[in-house]
Amino acid sequence: MRTIRVCLIGCAALLAAAGGATAQDSSGAIAGVVRARDTGTPVARVGVSVVGTPPGTYHLRARLLGYAAGDTTIVVQVGQRISADFRLQPSAIELNPVVAVGYGTQRKADLTGSVSSVTGPEIATNPVDRADQALAGRVPGMQVQTTNAQPGSELRIRLRGGNSLSGDNSPLVVIDGVIGADLSLINPSDIETFDVLKDASATAIYGARGANGVILVTTKRGQGPFHFDYSTYIGAQDVSKHIAVLNADQFALLYMRNPNHDKSVKLDTLTHLSTTDWQDVVYRSAPIQNHQIQVSGSSGASSLLLSANWFDQQGVLLGSDLTRGSLRFNLDQGLGARFRLGTRVTYTRTVGSQARVNSGYGSGGGPVTMQALRFAPTIPVRDSTGNFSGPLLPSANDNPMAIIELRQDNTTTGYGIGTLFGEYDPLPGLTLRTSLSYTSSDVLEQQYVSRKLQASLNLGQANIDDNTATTWLVENTATLHRALGRQHDLTLLGGFTAQQTDNGANSAQGVGFTSDLLGYRRLNLADQVTGSSNATRQRVLSYLGRVNYSLAGKYLVTGTVRADGSSKFAANNKWAVFPSAAVAWRLSDEPFLRRLIPAVSELKLRLSAGSTGSNAIPTYQSLAAWNVGAPYAIGPTAFFNGATLSRITNPNLRWETTVQYDAGVDLGLFGNQLTVTADAYDKTTKDLLYAKQVPYLLGFASYVTNIGRVRNRGLELAVDTRSASRGLEVRLGGNVSLNRSKVLDLGGDRQFFLTGSNTSLPRWENDVIVQVGQPLGNFYGYVWDGIFQSSAEAAASGQAGAVVGGDKLRDVNGDRKIDSNDQTILGNAQPRYLFGLTGSVTYDRFSLSVLVRGALDFQVVNVSRAGMETPGGSSNMLTSVLGYWTTTNPSNSMTALNVSPFDGLTSRWVEDGSFVRLQNVTVQWDVPERLGARVGVRRLRLYLSGQNLLTASRYSWYDPEVSSRGTSDLTLGWDDSNYPGTKTVTVGASVGF
């Protein structure tokens, strides 16, 4: 037996010209072509080993960096010529991949900062509705949270915790060099890689906007011969669970047993009543579909990619949907050996309808998700005349189907990004680059609430809001790379950028319509029409520099500095400088380590420190402002054209600054078949921007200033393994991270509360606290201590309004009375642990991939449940109220008949939100070429995929990731009639021509 080493050249034209790549002797020959499995394009420089004794059986293995090894076994007879083609699966684990680092790229082996990457093959195995969902569970230290599952809703993304009290804590998104782009409006199929910059060394190049981390997105470009591809998937979405509520018989029985029920309504408790399950009425199995066409390739110095995408998602709640269409044009053109031009252009248009959830009390028409659970089950959808049935009592909210049918809420968004860049090499190793980018966004919201809805007071209300934003960005950089002898390698980067953003908003409202026929389309027909408009402009000018030095490829140093000037800040503090430094030592290149531990293929130690900033406040906050149109009187005459000072000037308003330290290690074993990355970080944000409350005697409620400090500390660990044997490849990976935040200082204050609950229970107030020594996201209220079992116990409690069978509160401070001094921290919405697990198995042309993620040790306030546990109430309740307290059933968990829960936040409604979720499962089959050739295709892939199929959690409602109050770190974790979580099953195909 002998081994023959050959190289199969992955290009059909070259094979034809050269007669093919072969392994042969006097007994026979083996020839073939190696292609990439995902694209079907030939791959060059593949190493192929052939083991066997001619004539006879041969085992072939094809290897190429960035691809999983391919294996096959063939039999060659004497004088026979055999074809042995390979289709290699791209592998996300590479020995020395290149990653984007901001204004350039680096080999991963040369990185000194903390950077995580998600590559194209990983994205392709997880069909997602929007691009940012592809990061969930894959990046250590990153939390991707679906706080609202309604189509088109915002995701909450945090990287190493939240830094700011009032600013946006989302990472900066840079798409093909465009700073501040909207990732949610980018077609996921257009993305080649995500590179996530986490520590100060990596993010300082973005200065004042890098404090929350940076997500660099690189879109695809044309490669290989020109080809046409079409991909599609269709599927169905369903609500994640069904909430158990009373049926008509149970509701009628409890209602009539309540001695204080409204006597105008009498329900039959002696015969069986027909039940209207409102969840079945308003929720549906909703279709979802996606279609993508792409033409791409390269020829000579030209590289071109054209793509078009159409995505349609019907929401599981009737009346909610989203349609998105997008176009992309990417071109790279070389002009001689030293000059290159390129452009990246994309446009996305979305049209969606929003169902009313979370809010909408009053003229908004009421939340459908609340009424789907609380509307009386004894009432049919329509009455005998065909109209929507009214509520049980005249004062109750509207029929949920009436809210869906008689309320319109449409949003149309147009979003475009265009970049034109040029590169010139005046000298070897020196590259000059200039780019011009333009971003445009237009969001039009149109709403109408029918006169027939009780919440509109039979008036009808229309709203039209149009918000626009345009951004110009000019960047100029120079990069010099020099190898100084054999030991020294130096790269210098310098540049300057200028950016201007203009925002405009126009809104109009009409109240009082004589007909619903035209709605918002003729808003001027309303009895009362009001409007407003505003415009803002902000500018940023920046200078940046970076130096990368390598000694013998083992000792690495990076230094970065960026100076930013922003129009947002006062004259005394318009400029700030953000420096960073990092060092790394590649021990794996030391001869002594190779001798001692030959299994170590990569070992690098990293240390970094630096500062980044945030200017995440509205414009003009350092300037005084006036309210125009204030009423005033002179004698008996009233005027409405007065002006009052609404904001005082703050000439010292300055940037938030985050100082971060990071220590990390990168380890690879057995030729990087096992890789481990670990990081520990400590970051502190000072000069927090916040609207500090002041005494009302000053004439103002608050003013924006710099107060206090917040610290985040954490650990991150990522492990990845792969093995391949005789056509079977197995990959297992995972990451786990923990973050601990703490408020260190509030500018002399000990704590403050967020006043106004913004929930369906209006007397829940001061239920969020920000306190020195505590993390952000704390719930504040009373400790629930069960149910009063006797009148004597209630009378002796010191609790106002205490009754037998009612909620009992704990006397926390021991003063024998219940008052605000007994309120305490009840829980926290920030998970203490995040993790993700990935696995894939590939055999021959079949593959299975799995993604599991979870969050542990955090709490959720279930406001929805708090409104549905009053036994005998006039709206529907949970089945748990059937166990209500009586003298013969002395429950310690449910109040008595017609006894409402305590009117404020208690620990009774704070639930454990920890969960483990089967995020994605995909089974895939690459159809053999001979079968695809019969229908005229060069590549055909079929797959079946499921998202969110299973969630293991003790949380009692739809989804523990919910957040009805938005994505702020201060008010996270409230579930108040939110959009339900969904699970999705799709089937798809990808075809190459």
CSV table of N, CA, C and O in Angstrom, one decimal, residues 99-107 110-113 115 197 199-207 214 216 433 477-481 489-496 543-549 557-563 578-582:
chain,number,residue,atom,x,y,z
A,99,VAL,N,-10.7,38.4,10.1
A,99,VAL,CA,-11.8,39.0,10.7
A,99,VAL,C,-11.8,40.6,10.5
A,99,VAL,O,-10.7,41.1,10.4
A,100,ALA,N,-12.9,41.2,10.4
A,100,ALA,CA,-13.0,42.6,10.3
A,100,ALA,C,-12.8,43.2,11.7
A,100,ALA,O,-13.3,42.7,12.7
A,101,VAL,N,-12.0,44.3,11.8
A,101,VAL,CA,-11.7,44.9,13.0
A,101,VAL,C,-12.0,46.4,13.1
A,101,VAL,O,-11.7,47.1,14.0
A,102,GLY,N,-12.7,46.9,12.0
A,102,GLY,CA,-13.0,48.4,12.0
A,102,GLY,C,-11.9,49.1,11.2
A,102,GLY,O,-10.7,49.1,11.6
A,103,TYR,N,-12.2,49.6,10.0
A,103,TYR,CA,-11.3,50.2,9.1
A,103,TYR,C,-10.2,49.3,8.7
A,103,TYR,O,-9.0,49.7,8.5
A,104,GLY,N,-10.5,48.0,8.6
A,104,GLY,CA,-9.5,47.1,8.1
A,104,GLY,C,-9.8,45.7,8.6
A,104,GLY,O,-10.8,45.4,9.1
A,105,THR,N,-8.9,44.7,8.3
A,105,THR,CA,-9.0,43.4,8.7
A,105,THR,C,-7.7,42.9,9.3
A,105,THR,O,-6.6,43.5,9.1
A,106,GLN,N,-7.8,41.8,10.0
A,106,GLN,CA,-6.6,41.1,10.6
A,106,GLN,C,-6.8,39.6,10.6
A,106,GLN,O,-8.0,39.1,10.7
A,107,ARG,N,-5.7,38.9,10.6
A,107,ARG,CA,-5.7,37.5,10.8
A,107,ARG,C,-6.2,37.3,12.3
A,107,ARG,O,-5.8,38.0,13.2
A,110,ASP,N,-3.6,37.2,14.9
A,110,ASP,CA,-2.9,38.4,15.2
A,110,ASP,C,-3.7,39.3,16.1
A,110,ASP,O,-3.2,40.4,16.4
A,111,LEU,N,-4.9,39.0,16.4
A,111,LEU,CA,-5.8,39.8,17.2
A,111,LEU,C,-5.3,40.0,18.6
A,111,LEU,O,-4.8,39.0,19.3
A,112,THR,N,-5.3,41.2,19.1
A,112,THR,CA,-5.0,41.5,20.5
A,112,THR,C,-6.3,41.8,21.3
A,112,THR,O,-6.2,41.8,22.6
A,113,GLY,N,-7.4,42.0,20.7
A,113,GLY,CA,-8.6,42.4,21.3
A,113,GLY,C,-9.6,41.2,21.4
A,113,GLY,O,-9.3,40.1,20.9
A,115,VAL,N,-12.7,39.6,20.0
A,115,VAL,CA,-13.6,39.6,18.8
A,115,VAL,C,-14.2,38.3,18.6
A,115,VAL,O,-13.5,37.2,18.7
A,197,LEU,N,-17.1,43.2,18.1
A,197,LEU,CA,-16.0,43.8,18.8
A,197,LEU,C,-16.5,44.0,20.2
A,197,LEU,O,-17.5,44.7,20.4
A,199,ASP,N,-14.1,44.3,23.5
A,199,ASP,CA,-13.3,45.0,24.5
A,199,ASP,C,-12.9,46.4,24.0
A,199,ASP,O,-13.1,46.7,22.8
A,200,ALA,N,-12.3,47.2,24.8
A,200,ALA,CA,-11.9,48.5,24.5
A,200,ALA,C,-10.9,48.6,23.4
A,200,ALA,O,-10.9,49.5,22.5
A,201,SER,N,-10.0,47.6,23.3
A,201,SER,CA,-9.0,47.6,22.3
A,201,SER,C,-9.6,47.5,20.9
A,201,SER,O,-9.2,48.1,19.9
A,202,ALA,N,-10.7,46.7,20.8
A,202,ALA,CA,-11.3,46.5,19.5
A,202,ALA,C,-12.3,47.6,19.2
A,202,ALA,O,-12.4,48.0,18.0
A,203,THR,N,-13.0,48.2,20.2
A,203,THR,CA,-14.0,49.2,19.9
A,203,THR,C,-13.6,50.6,19.9
A,203,THR,O,-14.3,51.5,19.5
A,204,ALA,N,-12.4,50.9,20.5
A,204,ALA,CA,-11.9,52.3,20.6
A,204,ALA,C,-11.8,53.0,19.3
A,204,ALA,O,-11.8,54.2,19.2
A,205,ILE,N,-11.6,52.2,18.2
A,205,ILE,CA,-11.5,52.9,16.9
A,205,ILE,C,-12.8,53.6,16.5
A,205,ILE,O,-12.8,54.4,15.6
A,206,TYR,N,-13.9,53.2,17.2
A,206,TYR,CA,-15.2,53.9,17.0
A,206,TYR,C,-15.5,54.9,18.1
A,206,TYR,O,-16.6,55.5,18.1
A,207,GLY,N,-14.6,55.1,19.0
A,207,GLY,CA,-14.6,56.3,19.9
A,207,GLY,C,-15.9,56.4,20.7
A,207,GLY,O,-16.3,55.6,21.5
A,214,VAL,N,-19.5,46.8,19.3
A,214,VAL,CA,-19.7,47.1,17.9
A,214,VAL,C,-20.0,45.8,17.1
A,214,VAL,O,-19.3,44.8,17.3
A,216,LEU,N,-19.9,44.5,13.4
A,216,LEU,CA,-19.4,44.8,12.0
A,216,LEU,C,-20.1,43.7,11.1
A,216,LEU,O,-19.9,42.5,11.3
A,433,ARG,N,-7.6,55.2,1.1
A,433,ARG,CA,-9.0,54.9,0.9
A,433,ARG,C,-9.9,56.1,1.2
A,433,ARG,O,-9.7,56.7,2.3
A,477,THR,N,-9.0,57.4,5.0
A,477,THR,CA,-8.0,56.7,5.8
A,477,THR,C,-6.8,56.4,4.9
A,477,THR,O,-6.9,56.2,3.7
A,478,ALA,N,-5.7,56.2,5.6
A,478,ALA,CA,-4.4,55.8,5.0
A,478,ALA,C,-3.9,54.6,5.8
A,478,ALA,O,-3.8,54.7,7.0
A,479,THR,N,-3.5,53.5,5.2
A,479,THR,CA,-3.0,52.3,5.8
A,479,THR,C,-1.6,52.0,5.3
A,479,THR,O,-1.5,51.8,4.1
A,480,LEU,N,-0.6,51.9,6.1
A,480,LEU,CA,0.7,51.6,5.7
A,480,LEU,C,1.2,50.3,6.4
A,480,LEU,O,1.1,50.1,7.6
A,481,HIS,N,1.6,49.3,5.6
A,481,HIS,CA,2.1,48.0,6.1
A,481,HIS,C,3.5,47.8,5.7
A,481,HIS,O,3.8,47.9,4.5
A,489,ASP,N,6.9,43.4,12.1
A,489,ASP,CA,5.8,43.7,11.2
A,489,ASP,C,5.0,44.8,11.8
A,489,ASP,O,4.6,44.8,12.9
A,490,LEU,N,4.8,45.9,10.9
A,490,LEU,CA,4.2,47.1,11.4
A,490,LEU,C,3.1,47.5,10.5
A,490,LEU,O,3.2,47.5,9.3
A,491,THR,N,1.9,47.9,11.1
A,491,THR,CA,0.8,48.4,10.3
A,491,THR,C,0.3,49.7,11.0
A,491,THR,O,0.0,49.7,12.2
A,492,LEU,N,0.3,50.7,10.2
A,492,LEU,CA,-0.2,52.0,10.7
A,492,LEU,C,-1.5,52.4,10.0
A,492,LEU,O,-1.6,52.3,8.8
A,493,LEU,N,-2.4,53.0,10.8
A,493,LEU,CA,-3.7,53.4,10.2
A,493,LEU,C,-4.0,54.8,10.7
A,493,LEU,O,-3.8,55.1,11.9
A,494,GLY,N,-4.3,55.7,9.8
A,494,GLY,CA,-4.7,57.1,10.2
A,494,GLY,C,-5.8,57.6,9.3
A,494,GLY,O,-6.0,57.2,8.2
A,495,GLY,N,-6.7,58.5,9.9
A,495,GLY,CA,-7.8,59.0,9.1
A,495,GLY,C,-8.6,60.0,9.8
A,495,GLY,O,-8.4,60.3,10.9
A,496,PHE,N,-9.6,60.5,9.0
A,496,PHE,CA,-10.6,61.4,9.6
A,496,PHE,C,-11.9,61.2,8.9
A,496,PHE,O,-12.0,60.7,7.8
A,543,TYR,N,-11.1,62.1,14.3
A,543,TYR,CA,-9.8,61.8,13.8
A,543,TYR,C,-9.4,60.5,14.5
A,543,TYR,O,-9.7,60.3,15.7
A,544,LEU,N,-8.8,59.6,13.8
A,544,LEU,CA,-8.5,58.2,14.3
A,544,LEU,C,-7.1,57.8,13.9
A,544,LEU,O,-6.6,58.2,12.9
A,545,GLY,N,-6.6,56.9,14.7
A,545,GLY,CA,-5.3,56.3,14.4
A,545,GLY,C,-5.1,55.0,15.1
A,545,GLY,O,-5.7,54.7,16.2
A,546,ARG,N,-4.4,54.0,14.5
A,546,ARG,CA,-4.1,52.7,15.1
A,546,ARG,C,-2.8,52.2,14.6
A,546,ARG,O,-2.4,52.4,13.5
A,547,VAL,N,-2.1,51.6,15.5
A,547,VAL,CA,-0.8,50.9,15.2
A,547,VAL,C,-0.8,49.5,15.6
A,547,VAL,O,-1.3,49.2,16.8
A,548,ASN,N,-0.4,48.6,14.8
A,548,ASN,CA,-0.3,47.2,15.1
A,548,ASN,C,1.2,46.8,14.8
A,548,ASN,O,1.7,47.0,13.7
A,549,TYR,N,1.8,46.2,15.9
A,549,TYR,CA,3.2,45.8,15.8
A,549,TYR,C,3.3,44.3,16.2
A,549,TYR,O,2.7,43.9,17.2
A,557,VAL,N,1.4,44.0,19.7
A,557,VAL,CA,1.0,45.2,20.4
A,557,VAL,C,0.0,46.0,19.5
A,557,VAL,O,0.3,46.1,18.3
A,558,THR,N,-1.0,46.5,20.1
A,558,THR,CA,-2.0,47.4,19.4
A,558,THR,C,-2.3,48.6,20.2
A,558,THR,O,-2.5,48.5,21.4
A,559,GLY,N,-2.2,49.8,19.5
A,559,GLY,CA,-2.5,51.0,20.1
A,559,GLY,C,-3.5,51.8,19.3
A,559,GLY,O,-3.4,51.8,18.0
A,560,THR,N,-4.6,52.3,19.9
A,560,THR,CA,-5.7,53.0,19.1
A,560,THR,C,-6.0,54.3,19.8
A,560,THR,O,-6.0,54.3,21.0
A,561,VAL,N,-6.4,55.3,19.0
A,561,VAL,CA,-6.9,56.5,19.6
A,561,VAL,C,-7.9,57.1,18.6
A,561,VAL,O,-7.7,57.0,17.4
A,562,ARG,N,-8.9,57.7,19.2
A,562,ARG,CA,-9.9,58.4,18.3
A,562,ARG,C,-10.3,59.6,19.1
A,562,ARG,O,-10.6,59.6,20.3
A,563,ALA,N,-10.4,60.8,18.4
A,563,ALA,CA,-10.9,62.0,18.9
A,563,ALA,C,-12.2,62.3,18.2
A,563,ALA,O,-12.2,62.4,17.0
A,578,PHE,N,-10.5,59.1,23.0
A,578,PHE,CA,-10.7,57.8,23.5
A,578,PHE,C,-9.5,56.9,23.1
A,578,PHE,O,-9.5,56.5,21.9
A,579,PRO,N,-8.6,56.7,24.0
A,579,PRO,CA,-7.4,55.8,23.7
A,579,PRO,C,-7.6,54.4,24.2
A,579,PRO,O,-8.4,54.1,25.0
A,580,SER,N,-6.8,53.5,23.6
A,580,SER,CA,-6.8,52.1,24.1
A,580,SER,C,-5.4,51.5,23.7
A,580,SER,O,-4.7,51.9,22.8
A,581,ALA,N,-5.1,50.4,24.4
A,581,ALA,CA,-3.8,49.7,24.2
A,581,ALA,C,-4.1,48.2,24.5
A,581,ALA,O,-4.9,47.9,25.4
A,582,ALA,N,-3.4,47.3,23.8
A,582,ALA,CA,-3.5,45.9,24.0
A,582,ALA,C,-2.2,45.2,23.7
A,582,ALA,O,-1.4,45.6,22.8
